[in-house]
Amino acid sequence: MKWKFLILKLAVVFYLVPFPLYMEHSLTLRRLRRMNPLMRKLFPPLEDRMPYIRKQAEKLSVLIDDSGYAVFSRELKVMAAITALLLLIVFVLLTWNLIRYEKARRLCLFNAKEADADRQNLCFRLKQELGLRRKVRLICSDSCKSPVAMGILRPMIVLPLKDKGGDVSDEYIMRHELLHIRYHDLAVKFLGFAALALHWFNPLCYILYYELMNMSEMCCDSDVIKGKDKNAQKEYGTLLLNLATERGTEDASHFVSGLLHGSG
């Protein structure tokens, strides 16, 4: 399962980094072109594409008229308009979701208080077991209906407010959320959405993003019940079902992770 998650992460990097710009200078690609004519046809070298590039450059040229003013070609104007529209859509998507995240964060933190001593001690013990050295703030909020982890640089776990903590369900919940923090799933989720915003017109990116979310949750679930007996696995499954009926407003953001955030 984890290798599938790794492949999804690599796919996100592929959508964020313009690899074709670097492939032209790849020594391996040059050797493959010399060895295999099919590779040369699929990935033609720069010299083979120069006639087409010059033709397109002529269409996108900028001329200076007799008055000294720049005259842009029709093709260049169209390309500039399309580029501006695409960048505007990316900006709107990112801004809108960042605002949603900030609203969800403020709602979760509204009237929130630090977790009780039992929960704090349990969190400290689980951090030691997982080898997690980062400082993680643990708070409780009555606005939070299901557990959630948020914050990339300063991670925190927000738990539903209840009278008593430190029971078995708290251990499952905290272990799950701490695993998200340990694996940097919040940063991965942010990069995944950045790729989705840049390629909003590509349906494959939507599939990639939601598969990334689901696989993130499945990997943490798998680690939580790893080595547990059937009774413990049944308890954990029952906990997920109970929490699924109490989803709160914190589910509105793309930049949080939690027990129930895999399905979006």
mmCIF file of C-alpha atoms in Angstrom:
data_model
loop_
_atom_site.group_PDB
_atom_site.id
_atom_site.type_symbol
_atom_site.label_atom_id
_atom_site.label_comp_id
_atom_site.label_asym_id
_atom_site.label_seq_id
_atom_site.Cartn_x
_atom_site.Cartn_y
_atom_site.Cartn_z
ATOM 1 C CA MET A 1 0.000 0.000 0.000
ATOM 2 C CA LYS A 2 2.798 2.427 0.852
ATOM 3 C CA TRP A 3 4.454 1.929 -2.509
ATOM 4 C CA LYS A 4 1.197 3.026 -4.173
ATOM 5 C CA PHE A 5 1.224 6.145 -2.025
ATOM 6 C CA LEU A 6 4.834 6.790 -3.080
ATOM 7 C CA ILE A 7 3.853 6.519 -6.759
ATOM 8 C CA LEU A 8 1.081 9.052 -6.207
ATOM 9 C CA LYS A 9 3.561 11.442 -4.567
ATOM 10 C CA LEU A 10 5.899 11.081 -7.543
ATOM 11 C CA ALA A 11 2.964 11.815 -9.852
ATOM 12 C CA VAL A 12 2.328 15.060 -7.952
ATOM 13 C CA VAL A 13 5.980 16.046 -8.446
ATOM 14 C CA PHE A 14 5.617 15.279 -12.161
ATOM 15 C CA TYR A 15 2.697 17.716 -12.422
ATOM 16 C CA LEU A 16 4.520 20.441 -10.477
ATOM 17 C CA VAL A 17 7.985 20.254 -12.061
ATOM 18 C CA PRO A 18 8.345 20.916 -15.831
ATOM 19 C CA PHE A 19 10.430 17.832 -16.593
ATOM 20 C CA PRO A 20 10.257 18.282 -20.414
ATOM 21 C CA LEU A 21 12.430 21.381 -20.043
ATOM 22 C CA TYR A 22 15.186 19.260 -18.522
ATOM 23 C CA MET A 23 14.824 16.213 -20.756
ATOM 24 C CA GLU A 24 16.533 17.977 -23.664
ATOM 25 C CA HIS A 25 19.759 18.083 -21.641
ATOM 26 C CA SER A 26 19.467 14.511 -20.418
ATOM 27 C CA LEU A 27 22.499 12.422 -21.352
ATOM 28 C CA THR A 28 20.453 9.217 -21.077
ATOM 29 C CA LEU A 29 17.852 10.534 -23.529
ATOM 30 C CA ARG A 30 20.565 11.482 -26.020
ATOM 31 C CA ARG A 31 21.991 7.964 -25.889
ATOM 32 C CA LEU A 32 18.549 6.409 -26.357
ATOM 33 C CA ARG A 33 17.984 8.562 -29.433
ATOM 34 C CA ARG A 34 21.207 7.287 -30.990
ATOM 35 C CA MET A 35 20.461 3.662 -30.136
ATOM 36 C CA ASN A 36 16.771 3.560 -31.050
ATOM 37 C CA PRO A 37 15.191 5.376 -34.025
ATOM 38 C CA LEU A 38 11.790 5.125 -32.331
ATOM 39 C CA MET A 39 13.037 7.167 -29.375
ATOM 40 C CA ARG A 40 14.307 9.831 -31.786
ATOM 41 C CA LYS A 41 10.853 9.945 -33.380
ATOM 42 C CA LEU A 42 9.043 10.115 -30.045
ATOM 43 C CA PHE A 43 11.483 12.630 -28.532
ATOM 44 C CA PRO A 44 12.987 14.562 -31.446
ATOM 45 C CA PRO A 45 16.131 16.574 -30.665
ATOM 46 C CA LEU A 46 16.109 20.335 -30.732
ATOM 47 C CA GLU A 47 17.738 20.592 -34.165
ATOM 48 C CA ASP A 48 14.920 18.550 -35.730
ATOM 49 C CA ARG A 49 12.325 20.891 -34.247
ATOM 50 C CA MET A 50 14.017 24.168 -35.147
ATOM 51 C CA PRO A 51 12.037 24.744 -38.410
ATOM 52 C CA TYR A 52 8.760 24.420 -36.517
ATOM 53 C CA ILE A 53 10.036 26.587 -33.655
ATOM 54 C CA ARG A 54 11.128 29.340 -36.084
ATOM 55 C CA LYS A 55 7.732 29.234 -37.798
ATOM 56 C CA GLN A 56 5.902 29.603 -34.506
ATOM 57 C CA ALA A 57 8.281 32.352 -33.364
ATOM 58 C CA GLU A 58 7.439 34.369 -36.471
ATOM 59 C CA LYS A 59 3.747 34.181 -35.590
ATOM 60 C CA LEU A 60 4.476 35.394 -32.048
ATOM 61 C CA SER A 61 6.742 38.221 -33.101
ATOM 62 C CA VAL A 62 6.575 41.830 -31.914
ATOM 63 C CA LEU A 63 7.062 44.481 -34.622
ATOM 64 C CA ILE A 64 7.884 48.185 -34.327
ATOM 65 C CA ASP A 65 5.894 50.471 -36.624
ATOM 66 C CA ASP A 66 7.056 53.745 -38.176
ATOM 67 C CA SER A 67 5.837 55.691 -35.139
ATOM 68 C CA GLY A 68 8.017 53.627 -32.799
ATOM 69 C CA TYR A 69 5.139 51.741 -31.158
ATOM 70 C CA ALA A 70 5.201 47.996 -30.617
ATOM 71 C CA VAL A 71 2.732 46.004 -32.694
ATOM 72 C CA PHE A 72 1.841 42.599 -31.316
ATOM 73 C CA SER A 73 0.771 39.811 -33.616
ATOM 74 C CA ARG A 74 -2.736 38.372 -33.325
ATOM 75 C CA GLU A 75 -1.388 34.992 -32.212
ATOM 76 C CA LEU A 76 0.673 36.612 -29.449
ATOM 77 C CA LYS A 77 -2.353 38.528 -28.165
ATOM 78 C CA VAL A 78 -4.452 35.352 -28.079
ATOM 79 C CA MET A 79 -1.723 33.408 -26.285
ATOM 80 C CA ALA A 80 -1.257 36.199 -23.724
ATOM 81 C CA ALA A 81 -5.012 36.335 -23.079
ATOM 82 C CA ILE A 82 -5.251 32.559 -22.619
ATOM 83 C CA THR A 83 -2.228 32.527 -20.293
ATOM 84 C CA ALA A 84 -3.670 35.357 -18.202
ATOM 85 C CA LEU A 85 -7.011 33.537 -17.943
ATOM 86 C CA LEU A 86 -5.345 30.289 -16.845
ATOM 87 C CA LEU A 87 -3.246 32.070 -14.210
ATOM 88 C CA LEU A 88 -6.337 33.922 -12.959
ATOM 89 C CA ILE A 89 -8.209 30.653 -12.490
ATOM 90 C CA VAL A 90 -5.237 29.160 -10.608
ATOM 91 C CA PHE A 91 -5.080 32.238 -8.365
ATOM 92 C CA VAL A 92 -8.820 32.101 -7.636
ATOM 93 C CA LEU A 93 -8.729 28.387 -6.797
ATOM 94 C CA LEU A 94 -5.767 28.731 -4.429
ATOM 95 C CA THR A 95 -7.109 31.868 -2.763
ATOM 96 C CA TRP A 96 -10.596 30.443 -2.320
ATOM 97 C CA ASN A 97 -9.333 27.265 -0.664
ATOM 98 C CA LEU A 98 -6.855 29.131 1.531
ATOM 99 C CA ILE A 99 -9.742 31.268 2.763
ATOM 100 C CA ARG A 100 -11.785 28.130 3.439
ATOM 101 C CA TYR A 101 -8.873 26.674 5.380
ATOM 102 C CA GLU A 102 -8.466 29.830 7.450
ATOM 103 C CA LYS A 103 -12.195 29.883 8.257
ATOM 104 C CA ALA A 104 -12.128 26.215 9.258
ATOM 105 C CA ARG A 105 -9.013 26.776 11.370
ATOM 106 C CA ARG A 106 -10.521 29.742 13.189
ATOM 107 C CA LEU A 107 -13.757 27.859 13.796
ATOM 108 C CA CYS A 108 -11.866 24.907 15.243
ATOM 109 C CA LEU A 109 -9.823 27.204 17.475
ATOM 110 C CA PHE A 110 -12.813 29.259 18.615
ATOM 111 C CA ASN A 111 -13.345 28.617 22.340
ATOM 112 C CA ALA A 112 -10.766 25.815 22.104
ATOM 113 C CA LYS A 113 -8.733 24.821 25.129
ATOM 114 C CA GLU A 114 -5.665 22.727 25.802
ATOM 115 C CA ALA A 115 -6.329 19.029 26.218
ATOM 116 C CA ASP A 116 -6.449 17.589 29.720
ATOM 117 C CA ALA A 117 -3.455 15.942 31.380
ATOM 118 C CA ASP A 118 -4.520 12.392 30.462
ATOM 119 C CA ARG A 119 -4.658 13.208 26.783
ATOM 120 C CA GLN A 120 -1.413 15.179 26.899
ATOM 121 C CA ASN A 121 0.392 12.260 28.551
ATOM 122 C CA LEU A 122 -1.069 9.834 26.022
ATOM 123 C CA CYS A 123 0.051 12.051 23.152
ATOM 124 C CA PHE A 124 3.568 12.305 24.598
ATOM 125 C CA ARG A 125 3.799 8.519 24.943
ATOM 126 C CA LEU A 126 2.587 7.928 21.386
ATOM 127 C CA LYS A 127 5.076 10.460 20.035
ATOM 128 C CA GLN A 128 7.872 8.530 21.702
ATOM 129 C CA GLU A 129 6.606 5.242 20.267
ATOM 130 C CA LEU A 130 6.447 6.721 16.753
ATOM 131 C CA GLY A 131 9.804 8.480 17.041
ATOM 132 C CA LEU A 132 8.165 11.851 16.390
ATOM 133 C CA ARG A 133 10.310 14.695 17.728
ATOM 134 C CA ARG A 134 8.269 17.607 16.416
ATOM 135 C CA LYS A 135 6.286 19.716 18.842
ATOM 136 C CA VAL A 136 2.593 18.991 18.398
ATOM 137 C CA ARG A 137 -0.048 21.096 20.087
ATOM 138 C CA LEU A 138 -3.048 19.142 21.372
ATOM 139 C CA ILE A 139 -6.303 21.048 21.856
ATOM 140 C CA CYS A 140 -10.012 20.303 22.238
ATOM 141 C CA SER A 141 -12.855 22.235 20.636
ATOM 142 C CA ASP A 142 -16.630 21.920 20.734
ATOM 143 C CA SER A 143 -16.679 23.155 17.096
ATOM 144 C CA CYS A 144 -14.740 20.078 16.027
ATOM 145 C CA LYS A 145 -16.976 17.046 15.526
ATOM 146 C CA SER A 146 -14.255 14.716 14.256
ATOM 147 C CA PRO A 147 -10.480 14.649 14.959
ATOM 148 C CA VAL A 148 -8.317 16.657 12.618
ATOM 149 C CA ALA A 149 -4.650 17.548 12.170
ATOM 150 C CA MET A 150 -3.688 20.901 10.695
ATOM 151 C CA GLY A 151 -0.627 23.091 10.311
ATOM 152 C CA ILE A 152 2.472 22.291 8.250
ATOM 153 C CA LEU A 153 5.114 24.264 10.144
ATOM 154 C CA ARG A 154 3.383 24.236 13.541
ATOM 155 C CA PRO A 155 1.239 21.103 13.562
ATOM 156 C CA MET A 156 -1.653 20.685 15.928
ATOM 157 C CA ILE A 157 -4.275 18.070 16.612
ATOM 158 C CA VAL A 158 -7.813 19.239 17.295
ATOM 159 C CA LEU A 159 -10.030 16.781 19.146
ATOM 160 C CA PRO A 160 -13.748 16.904 19.890
ATOM 161 C CA LEU A 161 -14.488 18.320 23.326
ATOM 162 C CA LYS A 162 -15.591 15.744 25.886
ATOM 163 C CA ASP A 163 -15.486 15.400 29.628
ATOM 164 C CA LYS A 164 -12.856 12.696 29.944
ATOM 165 C CA GLY A 165 -9.901 11.708 27.827
ATOM 166 C CA GLY A 166 -7.203 9.088 27.671
ATOM 167 C CA ASP A 167 -9.403 6.106 26.729
ATOM 168 C CA VAL A 168 -8.817 3.546 23.975
ATOM 169 C CA SER A 169 -10.560 5.613 21.293
ATOM 170 C CA ASP A 170 -8.261 8.546 22.073
ATOM 171 C CA GLU A 171 -5.238 6.329 21.547
ATOM 172 C CA TYR A 172 -6.470 5.247 18.109
ATOM 173 C CA ILE A 173 -7.324 8.821 17.143
ATOM 174 C CA MET A 174 -4.051 10.364 18.297
ATOM 175 C CA ARG A 175 -1.946 7.637 16.733
ATOM 176 C CA HIS A 176 -3.703 8.199 13.415
ATOM 177 C CA GLU A 177 -3.236 11.976 13.519
ATOM 178 C CA LEU A 178 0.377 11.725 14.682
ATOM 179 C CA LEU A 179 1.098 9.399 11.773
ATOM 180 C CA HIS A 180 -0.191 12.086 9.411
ATOM 181 C CA ILE A 181 2.232 14.541 10.975
ATOM 182 C CA ARG A 182 5.112 12.063 10.978
ATOM 183 C CA TYR A 183 4.645 11.293 7.262
ATOM 184 C CA HIS A 184 4.212 15.015 6.397
ATOM 185 C CA ASP A 185 0.840 14.249 4.838
ATOM 186 C CA LEU A 186 -0.326 17.823 5.335
ATOM 187 C CA ALA A 187 2.492 19.136 3.123
ATOM 188 C CA VAL A 188 1.832 16.386 0.576
ATOM 189 C CA LYS A 189 -1.839 17.327 0.544
ATOM 190 C CA PHE A 190 -1.005 20.991 -0.035
ATOM 191 C CA LEU A 191 1.328 20.134 -2.929
ATOM 192 C CA GLY A 192 -1.329 17.830 -4.344
ATOM 193 C CA PHE A 193 -3.861 20.619 -4.356
ATOM 194 C CA ALA A 194 -1.304 22.998 -5.885
ATOM 195 C CA ALA A 195 -0.902 20.524 -8.755
ATOM 196 C CA LEU A 196 -4.693 20.307 -9.030
ATOM 197 C CA ALA A 197 -4.998 24.100 -9.182
ATOM 198 C CA LEU A 198 -2.320 24.368 -11.881
ATOM 199 C CA HIS A 199 -3.906 21.591 -13.955
ATOM 200 C CA TRP A 200 -7.568 22.267 -13.119
ATOM 201 C CA PHE A 201 -8.501 21.490 -16.732
ATOM 202 C CA ASN A 202 -7.031 17.969 -16.549
ATOM 203 C CA PRO A 203 -9.470 15.322 -15.217
ATOM 204 C CA LEU A 204 -6.550 13.024 -14.365
ATOM 205 C CA CYS A 205 -5.391 15.540 -11.754
ATOM 206 C CA TYR A 206 -8.715 15.299 -9.933
ATOM 207 C CA ILE A 207 -8.402 11.512 -9.839
ATOM 208 C CA LEU A 208 -4.793 11.814 -8.664
ATOM 209 C CA TYR A 209 -5.668 14.258 -5.891
ATOM 210 C CA TYR A 210 -8.529 12.250 -4.407
ATOM 211 C CA GLU A 211 -6.576 9.014 -4.704
ATOM 212 C CA LEU A 212 -3.735 10.766 -2.865
ATOM 213 C CA MET A 213 -6.125 11.711 -0.066
ATOM 214 C CA ASN A 214 -7.625 8.237 0.173
ATOM 215 C CA MET A 215 -4.265 6.486 0.118
ATOM 216 C CA SER A 216 -2.969 8.819 2.834
ATOM 217 C CA GLU A 217 -5.819 7.785 5.130
ATOM 218 C CA MET A 218 -5.515 4.106 4.262
ATOM 219 C CA CYS A 219 -1.796 4.055 5.037
ATOM 220 C CA CYS A 220 -2.382 5.638 8.448
ATOM 221 C CA ASP A 221 -5.289 3.283 9.167
ATOM 222 C CA SER A 222 -3.103 0.334 8.235
ATOM 223 C CA ASP A 223 -0.332 1.473 10.590
ATOM 224 C CA VAL A 224 -2.779 2.075 13.441
ATOM 225 C CA ILE A 225 -4.100 -1.515 13.400
ATOM 226 C CA LYS A 226 -0.779 -3.102 12.444
ATOM 227 C CA GLY A 227 -0.041 -5.958 14.830
ATOM 228 C CA LYS A 228 -3.428 -5.595 16.561
ATOM 229 C CA ASP A 229 -5.778 -8.515 17.169
ATOM 230 C CA LYS A 230 -9.227 -8.814 15.591
ATOM 231 C CA ASN A 231 -10.998 -7.260 18.556
ATOM 232 C CA ALA A 232 -8.823 -4.144 18.329
ATOM 233 C CA GLN A 233 -9.394 -3.934 14.584
ATOM 234 C CA LYS A 234 -13.149 -4.209 15.179
ATOM 235 C CA GLU A 235 -12.983 -1.429 17.778
ATOM 236 C CA TYR A 236 -11.145 0.804 15.360
ATOM 237 C CA GLY A 237 -13.654 0.119 12.590
ATOM 238 C CA THR A 238 -16.534 0.901 14.942
ATOM 239 C CA LEU A 239 -14.821 4.155 15.904
ATOM 240 C CA LEU A 240 -14.596 5.191 12.253
ATOM 241 C CA LEU A 241 -18.285 4.453 11.718
ATOM 242 C CA ASN A 242 -19.272 6.459 14.793
ATOM 243 C CA LEU A 243 -17.176 9.438 13.754
ATOM 244 C CA ALA A 244 -18.547 9.295 10.203
ATOM 245 C CA THR A 245 -21.964 10.304 11.522
ATOM 246 C CA GLU A 246 -20.569 13.405 13.243
ATOM 247 C CA ARG A 247 -18.600 15.148 10.518
ATOM 248 C CA GLY A 248 -18.191 18.843 11.229
ATOM 249 C CA THR A 249 -17.246 22.047 9.479
ATOM 250 C CA GLU A 250 -13.528 21.241 9.573
ATOM 251 C CA ASP A 251 -14.126 18.981 6.551
ATOM 252 C CA ALA A 252 -14.534 22.066 4.378
ATOM 253 C CA SER A 253 -10.804 22.531 3.816
ATOM 254 C CA HIS A 254 -8.353 20.831 1.478
ATOM 255 C CA PHE A 255 -5.421 21.547 3.811
ATOM 256 C CA VAL A 256 -6.250 19.388 6.820
ATOM 257 C CA SER A 257 -6.016 15.664 7.473
ATOM 258 C CA GLY A 258 -7.980 13.430 9.753
ATOM 259 C CA LEU A 259 -9.685 10.128 10.245
ATOM 260 C CA LEU A 260 -12.478 10.992 7.829
ATOM 261 C CA HIS A 261 -10.809 13.264 5.303
ATOM 262 C CA GLY A 262 -9.901 10.662 2.716
ATOM 263 C CA SER A 263 -13.188 10.855 0.892
ATOM 264 C CA GLY A 264 -13.026 14.626 0.495
#
